[in-house]
mmCIF file of C-alpha atoms in Angstrom:
data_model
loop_
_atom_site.group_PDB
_atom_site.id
_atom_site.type_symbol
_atom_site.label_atom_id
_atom_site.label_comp_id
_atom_site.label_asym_id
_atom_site.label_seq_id
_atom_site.Cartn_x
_atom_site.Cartn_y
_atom_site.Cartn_z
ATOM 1 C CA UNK A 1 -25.197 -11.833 33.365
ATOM 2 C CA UNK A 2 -24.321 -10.727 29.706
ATOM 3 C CA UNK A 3 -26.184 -7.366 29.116
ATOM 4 C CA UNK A 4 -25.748 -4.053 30.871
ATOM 5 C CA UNK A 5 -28.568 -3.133 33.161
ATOM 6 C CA UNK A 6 -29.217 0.123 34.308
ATOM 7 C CA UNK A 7 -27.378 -0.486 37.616
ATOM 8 C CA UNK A 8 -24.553 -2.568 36.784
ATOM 9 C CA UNK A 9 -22.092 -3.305 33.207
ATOM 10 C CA UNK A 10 -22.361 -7.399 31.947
ATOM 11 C CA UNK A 11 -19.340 -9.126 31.866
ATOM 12 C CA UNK A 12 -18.976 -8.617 27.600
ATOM 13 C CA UNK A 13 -18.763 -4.804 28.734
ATOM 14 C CA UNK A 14 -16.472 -5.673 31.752
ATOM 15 C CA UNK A 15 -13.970 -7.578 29.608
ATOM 16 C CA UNK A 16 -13.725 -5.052 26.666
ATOM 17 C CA UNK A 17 -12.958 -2.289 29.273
ATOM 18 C CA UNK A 18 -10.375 -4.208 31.319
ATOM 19 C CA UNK A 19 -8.526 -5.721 27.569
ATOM 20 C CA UNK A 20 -8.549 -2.832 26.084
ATOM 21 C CA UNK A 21 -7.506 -0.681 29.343
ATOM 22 C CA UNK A 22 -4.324 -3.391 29.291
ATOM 23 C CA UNK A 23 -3.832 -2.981 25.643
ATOM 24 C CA UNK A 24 -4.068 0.791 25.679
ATOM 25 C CA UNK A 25 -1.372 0.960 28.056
ATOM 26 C CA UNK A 26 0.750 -1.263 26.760
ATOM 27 C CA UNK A 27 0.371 0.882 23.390
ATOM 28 C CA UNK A 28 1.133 3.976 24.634
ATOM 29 C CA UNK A 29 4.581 2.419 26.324
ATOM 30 C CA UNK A 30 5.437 0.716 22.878
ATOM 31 C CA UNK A 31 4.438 3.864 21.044
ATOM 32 C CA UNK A 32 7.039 6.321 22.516
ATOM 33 C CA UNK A 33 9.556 3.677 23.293
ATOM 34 C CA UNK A 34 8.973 3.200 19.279
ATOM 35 C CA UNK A 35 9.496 6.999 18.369
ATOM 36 C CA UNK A 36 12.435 7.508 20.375
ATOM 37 C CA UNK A 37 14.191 4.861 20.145
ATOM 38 C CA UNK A 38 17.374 5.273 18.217
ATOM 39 C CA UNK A 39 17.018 3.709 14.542
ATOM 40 C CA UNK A 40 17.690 -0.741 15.307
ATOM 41 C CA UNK A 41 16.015 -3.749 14.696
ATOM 42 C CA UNK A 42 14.723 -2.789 18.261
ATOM 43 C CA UNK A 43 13.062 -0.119 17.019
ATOM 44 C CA UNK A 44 11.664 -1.572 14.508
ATOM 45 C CA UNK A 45 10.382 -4.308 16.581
ATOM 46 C CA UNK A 46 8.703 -1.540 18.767
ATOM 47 C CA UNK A 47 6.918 -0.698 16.029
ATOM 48 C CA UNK A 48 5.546 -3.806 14.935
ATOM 49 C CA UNK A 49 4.122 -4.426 17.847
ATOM 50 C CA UNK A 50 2.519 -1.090 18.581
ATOM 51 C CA UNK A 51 0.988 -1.674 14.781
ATOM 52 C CA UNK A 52 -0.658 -4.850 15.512
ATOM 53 C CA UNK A 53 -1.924 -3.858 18.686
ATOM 54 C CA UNK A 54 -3.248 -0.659 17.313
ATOM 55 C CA UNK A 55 -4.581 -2.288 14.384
ATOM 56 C CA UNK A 56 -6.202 -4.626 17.215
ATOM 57 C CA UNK A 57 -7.026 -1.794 19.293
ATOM 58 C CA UNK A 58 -9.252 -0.952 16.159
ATOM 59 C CA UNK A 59 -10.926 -3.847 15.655
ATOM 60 C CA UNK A 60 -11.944 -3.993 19.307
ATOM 61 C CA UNK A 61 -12.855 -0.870 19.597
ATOM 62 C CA UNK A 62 -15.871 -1.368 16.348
ATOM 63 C CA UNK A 63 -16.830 -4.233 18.591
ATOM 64 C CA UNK A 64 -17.601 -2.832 21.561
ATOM 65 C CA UNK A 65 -18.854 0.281 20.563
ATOM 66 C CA UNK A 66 -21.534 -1.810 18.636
ATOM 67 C CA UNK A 67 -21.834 -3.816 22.038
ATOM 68 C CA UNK A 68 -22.277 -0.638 24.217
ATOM 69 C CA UNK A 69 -25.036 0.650 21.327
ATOM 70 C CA UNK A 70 -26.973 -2.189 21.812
ATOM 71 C CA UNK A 71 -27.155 -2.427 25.777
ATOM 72 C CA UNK A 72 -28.456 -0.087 27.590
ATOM 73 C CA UNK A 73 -25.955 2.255 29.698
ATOM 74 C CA UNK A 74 -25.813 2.369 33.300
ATOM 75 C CA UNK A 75 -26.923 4.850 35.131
ATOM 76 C CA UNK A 76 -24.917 7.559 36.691
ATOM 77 C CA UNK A 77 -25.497 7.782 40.677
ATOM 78 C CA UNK A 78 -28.132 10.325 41.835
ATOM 79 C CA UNK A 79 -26.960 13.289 43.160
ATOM 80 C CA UNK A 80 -24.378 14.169 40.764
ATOM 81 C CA UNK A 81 -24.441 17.729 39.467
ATOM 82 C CA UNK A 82 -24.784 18.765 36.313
ATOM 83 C CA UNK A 83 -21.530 19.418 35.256
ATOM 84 C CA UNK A 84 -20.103 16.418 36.296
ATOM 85 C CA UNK A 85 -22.792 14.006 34.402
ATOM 86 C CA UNK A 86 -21.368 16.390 31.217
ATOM 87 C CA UNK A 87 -17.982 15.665 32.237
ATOM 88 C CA UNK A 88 -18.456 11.720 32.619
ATOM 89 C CA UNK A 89 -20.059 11.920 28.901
ATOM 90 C CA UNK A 90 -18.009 14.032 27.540
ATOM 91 C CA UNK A 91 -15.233 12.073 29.170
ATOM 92 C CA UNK A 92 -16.115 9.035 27.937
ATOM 93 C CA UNK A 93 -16.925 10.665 24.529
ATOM 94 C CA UNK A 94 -13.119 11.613 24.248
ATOM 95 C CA UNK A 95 -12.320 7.872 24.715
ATOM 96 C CA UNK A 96 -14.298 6.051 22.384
ATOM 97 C CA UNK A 97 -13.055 8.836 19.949
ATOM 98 C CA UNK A 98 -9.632 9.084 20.529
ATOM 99 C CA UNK A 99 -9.467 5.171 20.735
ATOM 100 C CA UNK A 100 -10.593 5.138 17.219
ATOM 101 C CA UNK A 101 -8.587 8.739 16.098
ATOM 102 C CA UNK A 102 -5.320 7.200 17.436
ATOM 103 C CA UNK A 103 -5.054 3.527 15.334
ATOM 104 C CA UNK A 104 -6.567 6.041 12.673
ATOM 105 C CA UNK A 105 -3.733 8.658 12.206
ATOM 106 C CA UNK A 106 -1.413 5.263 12.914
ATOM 107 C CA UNK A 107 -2.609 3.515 10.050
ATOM 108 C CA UNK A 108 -2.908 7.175 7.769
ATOM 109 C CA UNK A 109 1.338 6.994 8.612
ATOM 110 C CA UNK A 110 1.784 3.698 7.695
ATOM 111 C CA UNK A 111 0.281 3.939 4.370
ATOM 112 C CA UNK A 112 1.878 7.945 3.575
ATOM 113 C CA UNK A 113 5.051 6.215 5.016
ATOM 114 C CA UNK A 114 4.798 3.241 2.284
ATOM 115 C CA UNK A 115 6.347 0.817 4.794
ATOM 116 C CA UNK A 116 5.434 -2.688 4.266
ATOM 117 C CA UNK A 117 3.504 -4.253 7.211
ATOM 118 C CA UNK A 118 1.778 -7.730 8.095
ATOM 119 C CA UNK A 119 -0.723 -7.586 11.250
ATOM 120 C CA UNK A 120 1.586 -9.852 13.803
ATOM 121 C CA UNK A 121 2.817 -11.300 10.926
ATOM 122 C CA UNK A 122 -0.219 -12.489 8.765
ATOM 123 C CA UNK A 123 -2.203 -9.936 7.161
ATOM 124 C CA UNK A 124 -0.939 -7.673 4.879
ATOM 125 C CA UNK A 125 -2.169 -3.973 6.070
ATOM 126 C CA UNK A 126 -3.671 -2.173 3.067
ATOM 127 C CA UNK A 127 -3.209 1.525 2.409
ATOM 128 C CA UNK A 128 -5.767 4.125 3.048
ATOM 129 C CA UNK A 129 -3.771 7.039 1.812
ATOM 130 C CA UNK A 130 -1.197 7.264 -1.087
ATOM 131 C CA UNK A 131 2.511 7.502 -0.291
ATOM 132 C CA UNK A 132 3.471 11.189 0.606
ATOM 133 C CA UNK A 133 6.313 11.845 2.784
ATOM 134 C CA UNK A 134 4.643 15.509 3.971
ATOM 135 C CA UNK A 135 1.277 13.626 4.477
ATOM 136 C CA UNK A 136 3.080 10.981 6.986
ATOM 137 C CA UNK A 137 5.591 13.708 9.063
ATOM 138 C CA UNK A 138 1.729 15.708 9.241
ATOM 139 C CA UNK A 139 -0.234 13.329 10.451
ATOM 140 C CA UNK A 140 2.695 11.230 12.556
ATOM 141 C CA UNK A 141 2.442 14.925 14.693
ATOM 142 C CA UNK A 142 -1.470 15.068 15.085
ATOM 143 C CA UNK A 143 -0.796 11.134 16.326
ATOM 144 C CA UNK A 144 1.227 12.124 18.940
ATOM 145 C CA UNK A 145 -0.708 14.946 19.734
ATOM 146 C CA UNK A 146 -3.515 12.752 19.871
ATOM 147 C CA UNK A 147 -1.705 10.072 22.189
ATOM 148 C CA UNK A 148 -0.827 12.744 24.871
ATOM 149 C CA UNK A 149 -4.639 14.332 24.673
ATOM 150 C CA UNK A 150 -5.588 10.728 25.577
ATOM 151 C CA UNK A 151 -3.015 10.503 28.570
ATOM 152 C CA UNK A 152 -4.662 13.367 29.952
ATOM 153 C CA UNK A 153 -8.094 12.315 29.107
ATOM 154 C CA UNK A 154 -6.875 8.923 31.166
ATOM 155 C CA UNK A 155 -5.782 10.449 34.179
ATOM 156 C CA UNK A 156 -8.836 11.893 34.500
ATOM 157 C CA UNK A 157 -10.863 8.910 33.654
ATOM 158 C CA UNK A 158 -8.780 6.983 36.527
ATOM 159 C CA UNK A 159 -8.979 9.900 39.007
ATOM 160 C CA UNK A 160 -12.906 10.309 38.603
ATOM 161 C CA UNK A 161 -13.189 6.379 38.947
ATOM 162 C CA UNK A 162 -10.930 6.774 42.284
ATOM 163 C CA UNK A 163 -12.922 9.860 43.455
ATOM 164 C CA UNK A 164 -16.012 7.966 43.265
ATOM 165 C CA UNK A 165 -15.315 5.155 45.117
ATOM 166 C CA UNK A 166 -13.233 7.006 47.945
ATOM 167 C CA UNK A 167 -14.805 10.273 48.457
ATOM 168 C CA UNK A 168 -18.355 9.638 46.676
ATOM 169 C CA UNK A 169 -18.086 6.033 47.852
ATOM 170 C CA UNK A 170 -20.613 5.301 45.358
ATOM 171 C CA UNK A 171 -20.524 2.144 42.974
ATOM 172 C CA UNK A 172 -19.536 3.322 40.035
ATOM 173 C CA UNK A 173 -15.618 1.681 39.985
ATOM 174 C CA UNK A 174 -16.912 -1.569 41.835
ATOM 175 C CA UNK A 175 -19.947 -2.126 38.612
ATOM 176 C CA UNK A 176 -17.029 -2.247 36.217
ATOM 177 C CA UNK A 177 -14.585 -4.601 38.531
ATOM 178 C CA UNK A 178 -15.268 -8.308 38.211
ATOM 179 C CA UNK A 179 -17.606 -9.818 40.119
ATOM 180 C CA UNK A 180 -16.121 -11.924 42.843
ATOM 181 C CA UNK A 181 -17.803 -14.930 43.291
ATOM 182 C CA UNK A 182 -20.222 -14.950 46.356
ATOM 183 C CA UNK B 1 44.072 -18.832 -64.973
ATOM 184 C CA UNK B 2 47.144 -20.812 -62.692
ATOM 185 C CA UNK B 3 46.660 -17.194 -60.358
ATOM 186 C CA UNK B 4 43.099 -17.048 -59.939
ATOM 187 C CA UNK B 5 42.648 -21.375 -58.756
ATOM 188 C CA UNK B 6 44.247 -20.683 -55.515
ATOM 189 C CA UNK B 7 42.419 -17.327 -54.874
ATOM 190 C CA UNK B 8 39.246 -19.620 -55.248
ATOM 191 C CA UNK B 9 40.428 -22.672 -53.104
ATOM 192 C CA UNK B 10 41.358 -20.294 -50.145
ATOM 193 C CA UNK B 11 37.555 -18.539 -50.955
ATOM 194 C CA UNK B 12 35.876 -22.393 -50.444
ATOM 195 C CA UNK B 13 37.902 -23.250 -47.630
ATOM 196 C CA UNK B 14 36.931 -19.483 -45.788
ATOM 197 C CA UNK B 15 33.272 -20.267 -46.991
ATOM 198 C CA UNK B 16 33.233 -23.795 -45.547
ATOM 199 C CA UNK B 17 35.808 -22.367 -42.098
ATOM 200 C CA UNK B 18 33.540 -22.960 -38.586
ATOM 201 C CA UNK B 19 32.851 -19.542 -37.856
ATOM 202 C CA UNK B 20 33.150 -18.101 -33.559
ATOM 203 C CA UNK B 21 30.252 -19.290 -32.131
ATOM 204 C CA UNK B 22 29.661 -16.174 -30.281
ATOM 205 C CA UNK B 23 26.504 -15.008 -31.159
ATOM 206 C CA UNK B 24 24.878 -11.612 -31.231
ATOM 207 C CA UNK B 25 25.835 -8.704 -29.032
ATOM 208 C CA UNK B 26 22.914 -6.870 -27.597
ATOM 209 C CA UNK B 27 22.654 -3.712 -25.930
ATOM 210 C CA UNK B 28 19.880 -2.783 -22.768
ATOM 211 C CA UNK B 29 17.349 -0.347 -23.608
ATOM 212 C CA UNK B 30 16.918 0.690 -20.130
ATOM 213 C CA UNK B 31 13.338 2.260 -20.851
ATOM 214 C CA UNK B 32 12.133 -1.484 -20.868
ATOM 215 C CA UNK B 33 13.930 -2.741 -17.916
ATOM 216 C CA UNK B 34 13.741 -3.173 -14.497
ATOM 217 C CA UNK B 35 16.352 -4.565 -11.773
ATOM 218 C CA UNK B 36 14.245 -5.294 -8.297
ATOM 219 C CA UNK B 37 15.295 -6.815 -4.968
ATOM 220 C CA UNK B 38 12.723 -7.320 -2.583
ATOM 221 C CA UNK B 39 13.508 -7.888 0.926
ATOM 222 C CA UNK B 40 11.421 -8.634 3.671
ATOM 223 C CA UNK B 41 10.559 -6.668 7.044
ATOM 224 C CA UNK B 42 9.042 -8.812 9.513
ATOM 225 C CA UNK B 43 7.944 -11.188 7.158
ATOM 226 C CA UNK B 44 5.919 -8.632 4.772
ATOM 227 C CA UNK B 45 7.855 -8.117 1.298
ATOM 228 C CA UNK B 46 9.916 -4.441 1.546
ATOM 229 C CA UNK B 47 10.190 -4.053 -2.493
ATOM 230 C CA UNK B 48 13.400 -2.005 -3.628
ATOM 231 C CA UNK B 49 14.713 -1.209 -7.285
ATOM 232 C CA UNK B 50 17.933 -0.513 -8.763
ATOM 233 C CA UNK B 51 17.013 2.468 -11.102
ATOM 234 C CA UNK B 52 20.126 2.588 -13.326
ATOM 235 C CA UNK B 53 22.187 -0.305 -14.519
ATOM 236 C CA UNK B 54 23.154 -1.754 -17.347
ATOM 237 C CA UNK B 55 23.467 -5.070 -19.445
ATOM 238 C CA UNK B 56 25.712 -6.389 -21.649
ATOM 239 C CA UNK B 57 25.398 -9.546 -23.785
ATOM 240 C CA UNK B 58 26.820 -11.596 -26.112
ATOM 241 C CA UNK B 59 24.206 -14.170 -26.822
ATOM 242 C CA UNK B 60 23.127 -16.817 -29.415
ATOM 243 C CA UNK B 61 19.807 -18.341 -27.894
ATOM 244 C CA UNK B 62 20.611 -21.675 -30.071
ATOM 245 C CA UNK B 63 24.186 -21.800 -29.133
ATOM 246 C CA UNK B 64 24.538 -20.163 -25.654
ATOM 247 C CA UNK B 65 27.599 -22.204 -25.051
ATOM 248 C CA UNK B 66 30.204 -18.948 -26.000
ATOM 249 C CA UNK B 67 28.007 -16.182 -24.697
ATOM 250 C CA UNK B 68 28.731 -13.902 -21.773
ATOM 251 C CA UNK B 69 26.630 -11.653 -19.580
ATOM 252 C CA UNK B 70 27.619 -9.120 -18.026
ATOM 253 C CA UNK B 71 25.606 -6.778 -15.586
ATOM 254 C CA UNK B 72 26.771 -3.586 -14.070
ATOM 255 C CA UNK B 73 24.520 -1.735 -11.298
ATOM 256 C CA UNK B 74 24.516 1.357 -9.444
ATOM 257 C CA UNK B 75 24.125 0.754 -6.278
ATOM 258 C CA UNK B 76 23.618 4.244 -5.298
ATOM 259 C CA UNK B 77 20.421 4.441 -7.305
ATOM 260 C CA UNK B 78 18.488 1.901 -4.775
ATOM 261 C CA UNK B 79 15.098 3.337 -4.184
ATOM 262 C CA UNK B 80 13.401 1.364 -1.126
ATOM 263 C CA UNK B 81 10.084 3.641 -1.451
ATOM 264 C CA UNK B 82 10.131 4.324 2.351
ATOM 265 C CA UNK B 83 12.515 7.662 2.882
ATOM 266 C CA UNK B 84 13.536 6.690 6.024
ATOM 267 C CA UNK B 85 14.958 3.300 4.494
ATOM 268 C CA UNK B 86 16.470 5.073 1.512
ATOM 269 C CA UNK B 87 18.005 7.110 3.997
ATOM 270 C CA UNK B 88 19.567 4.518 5.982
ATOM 271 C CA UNK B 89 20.717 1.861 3.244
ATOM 272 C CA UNK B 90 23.039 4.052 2.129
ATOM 273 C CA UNK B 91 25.319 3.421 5.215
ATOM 274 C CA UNK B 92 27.979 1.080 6.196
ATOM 275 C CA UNK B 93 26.169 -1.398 7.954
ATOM 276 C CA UNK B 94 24.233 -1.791 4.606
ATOM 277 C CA UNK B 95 25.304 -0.960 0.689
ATOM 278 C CA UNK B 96 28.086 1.737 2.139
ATOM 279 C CA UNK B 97 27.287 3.764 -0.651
ATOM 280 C CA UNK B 98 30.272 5.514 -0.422
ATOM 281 C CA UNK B 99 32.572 2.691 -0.550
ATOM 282 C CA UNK B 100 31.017 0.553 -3.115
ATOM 283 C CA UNK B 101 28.775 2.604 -5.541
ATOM 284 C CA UNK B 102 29.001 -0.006 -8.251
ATOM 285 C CA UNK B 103 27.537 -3.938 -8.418
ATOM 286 C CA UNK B 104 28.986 -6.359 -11.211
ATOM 287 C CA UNK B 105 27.972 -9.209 -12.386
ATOM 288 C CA UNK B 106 30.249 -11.340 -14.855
ATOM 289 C CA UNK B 107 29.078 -14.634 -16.061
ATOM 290 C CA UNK B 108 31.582 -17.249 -16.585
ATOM 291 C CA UNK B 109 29.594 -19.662 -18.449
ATOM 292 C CA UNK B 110 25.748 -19.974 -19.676
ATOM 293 C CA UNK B 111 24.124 -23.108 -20.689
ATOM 294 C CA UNK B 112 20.532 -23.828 -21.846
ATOM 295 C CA UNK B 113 18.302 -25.624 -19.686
ATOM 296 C CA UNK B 114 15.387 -26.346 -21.501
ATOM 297 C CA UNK B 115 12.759 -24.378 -24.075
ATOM 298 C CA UNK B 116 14.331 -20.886 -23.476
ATOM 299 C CA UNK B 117 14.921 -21.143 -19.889
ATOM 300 C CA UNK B 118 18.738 -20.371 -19.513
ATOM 301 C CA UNK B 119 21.152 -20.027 -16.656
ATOM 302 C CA UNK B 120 24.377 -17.726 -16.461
ATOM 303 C CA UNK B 121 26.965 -19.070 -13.755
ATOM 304 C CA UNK B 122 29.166 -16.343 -12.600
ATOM 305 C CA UNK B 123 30.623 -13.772 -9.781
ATOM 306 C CA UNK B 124 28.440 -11.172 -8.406
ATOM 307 C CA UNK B 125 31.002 -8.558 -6.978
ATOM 308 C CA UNK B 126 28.656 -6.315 -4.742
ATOM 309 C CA UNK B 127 29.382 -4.509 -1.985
ATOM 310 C CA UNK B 128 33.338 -5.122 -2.298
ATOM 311 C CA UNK B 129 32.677 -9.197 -1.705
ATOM 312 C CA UNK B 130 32.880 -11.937 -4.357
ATOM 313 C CA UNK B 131 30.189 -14.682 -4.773
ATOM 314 C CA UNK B 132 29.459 -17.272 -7.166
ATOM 315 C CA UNK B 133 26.132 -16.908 -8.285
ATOM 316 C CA UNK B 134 23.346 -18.698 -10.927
ATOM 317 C CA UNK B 135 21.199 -16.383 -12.611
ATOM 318 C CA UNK B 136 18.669 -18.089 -14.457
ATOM 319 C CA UNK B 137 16.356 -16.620 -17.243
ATOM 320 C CA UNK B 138 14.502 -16.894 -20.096
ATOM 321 C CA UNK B 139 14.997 -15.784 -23.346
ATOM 322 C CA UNK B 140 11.698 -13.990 -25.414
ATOM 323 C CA UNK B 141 12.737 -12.961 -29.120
ATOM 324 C CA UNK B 142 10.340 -10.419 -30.292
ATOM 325 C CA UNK B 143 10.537 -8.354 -33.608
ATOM 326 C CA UNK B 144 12.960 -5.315 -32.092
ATOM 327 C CA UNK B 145 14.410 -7.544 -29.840
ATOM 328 C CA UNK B 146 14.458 -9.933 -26.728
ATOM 329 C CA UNK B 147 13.666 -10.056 -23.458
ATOM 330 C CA UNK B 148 15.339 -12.047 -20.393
ATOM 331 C CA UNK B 149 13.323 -12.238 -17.647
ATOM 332 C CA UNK B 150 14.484 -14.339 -14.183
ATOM 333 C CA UNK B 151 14.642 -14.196 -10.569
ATOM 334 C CA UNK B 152 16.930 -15.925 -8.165
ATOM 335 C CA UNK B 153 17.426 -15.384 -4.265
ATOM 336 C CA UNK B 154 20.226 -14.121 -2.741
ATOM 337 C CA UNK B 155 21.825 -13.968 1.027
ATOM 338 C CA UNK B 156 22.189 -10.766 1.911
ATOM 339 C CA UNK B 157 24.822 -12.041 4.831
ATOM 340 C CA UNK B 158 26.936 -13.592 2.184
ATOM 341 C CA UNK B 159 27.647 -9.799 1.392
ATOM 342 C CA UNK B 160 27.703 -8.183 4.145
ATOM 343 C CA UNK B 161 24.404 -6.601 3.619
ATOM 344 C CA UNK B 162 23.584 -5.581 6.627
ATOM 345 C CA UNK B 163 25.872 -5.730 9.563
ATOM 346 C CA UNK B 164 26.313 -5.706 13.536
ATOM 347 C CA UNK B 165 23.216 -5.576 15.051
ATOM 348 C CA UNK B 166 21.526 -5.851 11.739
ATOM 349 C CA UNK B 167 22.895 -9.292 10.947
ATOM 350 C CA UNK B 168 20.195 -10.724 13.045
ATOM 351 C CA UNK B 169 17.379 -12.014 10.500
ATOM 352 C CA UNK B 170 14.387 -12.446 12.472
ATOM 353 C CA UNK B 171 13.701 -8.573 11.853
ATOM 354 C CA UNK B 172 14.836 -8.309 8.379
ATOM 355 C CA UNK B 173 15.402 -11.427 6.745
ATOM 356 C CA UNK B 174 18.343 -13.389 5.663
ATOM 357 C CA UNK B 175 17.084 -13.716 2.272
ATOM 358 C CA UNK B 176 16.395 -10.937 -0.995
ATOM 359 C CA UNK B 177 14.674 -11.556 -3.847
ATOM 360 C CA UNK B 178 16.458 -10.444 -6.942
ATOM 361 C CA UNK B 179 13.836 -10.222 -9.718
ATOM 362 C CA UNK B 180 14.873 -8.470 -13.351
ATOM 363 C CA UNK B 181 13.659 -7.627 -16.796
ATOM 364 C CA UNK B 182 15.806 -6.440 -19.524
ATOM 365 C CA UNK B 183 14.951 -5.519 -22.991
ATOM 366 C CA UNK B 184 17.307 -5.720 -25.417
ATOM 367 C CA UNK B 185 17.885 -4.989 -29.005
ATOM 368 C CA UNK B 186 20.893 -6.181 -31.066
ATOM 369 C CA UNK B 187 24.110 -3.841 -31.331
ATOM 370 C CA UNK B 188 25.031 -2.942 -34.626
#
């Protein structure tokens, strides 16, 4: 089954979420390894990678959003109060926004920064803002700011998913697992 | 009459003496030129410039064969565009600015080698270390002047550009493109 339904995500849905919930981590590790890592080739191979997979992040991220706009959503379980259906949206609001905000503000440093970069290796990454040294140190801040908003916008994304399925014991972390086979 | 025969003879045989085939000397207007070395950072070109330097030249674009180049550059003057990278060339492990704040360039012989595409064979002393290097070029004459344009690639290991860890050149590579333009005018 491709599409959502209203009881259960299709697998298109299943496999952006579990990607990019690999990816995301993966970026966050490369991210601060990259920023604190004293100045090497190692470092600079940090950030490499945590530039193409942001700039992938990115390109995912347009995907499934149009994806998600043109399926319907499933619905949340009965018998949820009010403020936690406004928490799960505005939850999931956060997300969608801070995955774009983040590879964003990355790619706003890159250009102020004026460092040359190819996507893994092959596209050249064009600049969205003219060089300014003030503009990069700025907005470098409001990315990490950003980055440690979405860690805590993450924990709580995992700990609602857990505290469905183990004190709600409702479906909503088995409709986004893979389906086993029958 | 007897006096004066002499005086001419030693006038004809001046007249008719081969005269040094050095050519012109011509000064750099540095307003109209520009020394660059790209590099490359995980395979994407990381452009640099040498904002002051200077060129010297004795030159005769129809008989290069006695004509000498000579190129001096500030090294300290490297501007890498990135802050960070500015910052960090300047150490030892790459131009040791404080060690070796001057490049040279001497040529040792130049030759045409076809239309007005030239080539200067000399040392490049940079970074304390001396290299043998070809600089090719070509020559534009214009009505104030000439141009020599050329690029040539150079190792940046061959001069200890970049040492210890940085030797490694699957980050940055092993290779720099040095690209210039110089615009000359003849010296009075």
């Amino acid at each position: 089954m491709l599409r959502n339904t209203p009881d259960s995500w299709g697998a298109p849905a299943k496999l952006f979420h579990w990607v990019m919930a690999a990816l995301i981590l993966a970026q966050i590790a490369l991210g601060v390894m990259a920023a604190n890592w004293r100045v090497s080739p190692t470092k600079l191979e940090l950030f490499f990678w945590h530039k193409s997979t942001g700039i992938l992040i990115l390109a995912l991220v347009a995907l499934r959003l149009a994806w998600r706009l043109a399926n319907p959503v499933p619905l949340l379980p009965s018998g949820m109060a009010a403020w936690e259906r406004a928490a799960a949206r505005l939850g999931h609001l956060f997300l969608y926004a801070l995955m774009i905000a983040l590879p964003v503000t990355g790619w706003i440093v890159n250009s102020a920064s004026n460092v040359p970069f190819r996507i893994f290796w092959l596209v050249p990454l064009p600049a969205i803002v003219a060089p300014d040294e003030p503009t990069a140190d700025f907005v470098a801040e409001v990315h990490g700011g950003l980055a440690a908003l979405l860690a805590l916008v993450l924990a709580a994304h995992i700990g609602a998913a857990l505290w469905h399925h183990f004190v709600k014991r409702d479906t909503v972390l088995e409709r986004m697992l893979p389906r086993r086979a029958p | 009459m007897k006096r004066i025969v002499p005086v001419l003879g030693l006038c004809g045989l001046l007249a008719f003496a081969p005269l040094p085939a050095q050519g012109a000397d011509w000064k750099m207007d540095p307003a109209g030129s520009k020394l660059e070395f790209i590099a490359t950072f995980e395979k994407a070109a990381a452009p640099g410039e040498f904002k002051e330097f200077d060129a010297r030249l004795r030159f005769d674009p129809d008989k290069p064969a006695g004509s000498r180049l000579e190129v001096t550059v500030k090294v300290t003057s490297a501007d890498m565009n990135v802050a960070d990278v500015n910052k960090e060339i300047r150490g030892k492990d790459w131009f040791d600015y404080a060690a070796f704040p001057q490049a040279e360039f001497r040529s040792t012989e130049l030759r045409r080698i076809e239309g007005n595409r030239y080539v200067a064979r000399g040392t490049l002393v940079l970074k304390g270390v001396k290299q043998p290097i070809e600089v090719p070029f070509s020559w534009t004459a214009s009505a104030d002047g000439a141009v020599m344009e050329g690029e040539l690639l150079l190792s940046r290991g061959a001069f200890g550009i970049g040492t210890g860890e940085w030797t490694a050149s699957d980050v940055i590579g092993a290779d720099v493109k040095v690209k210039f333009k110089v615009k000359l005018r003849k010296a009075r």
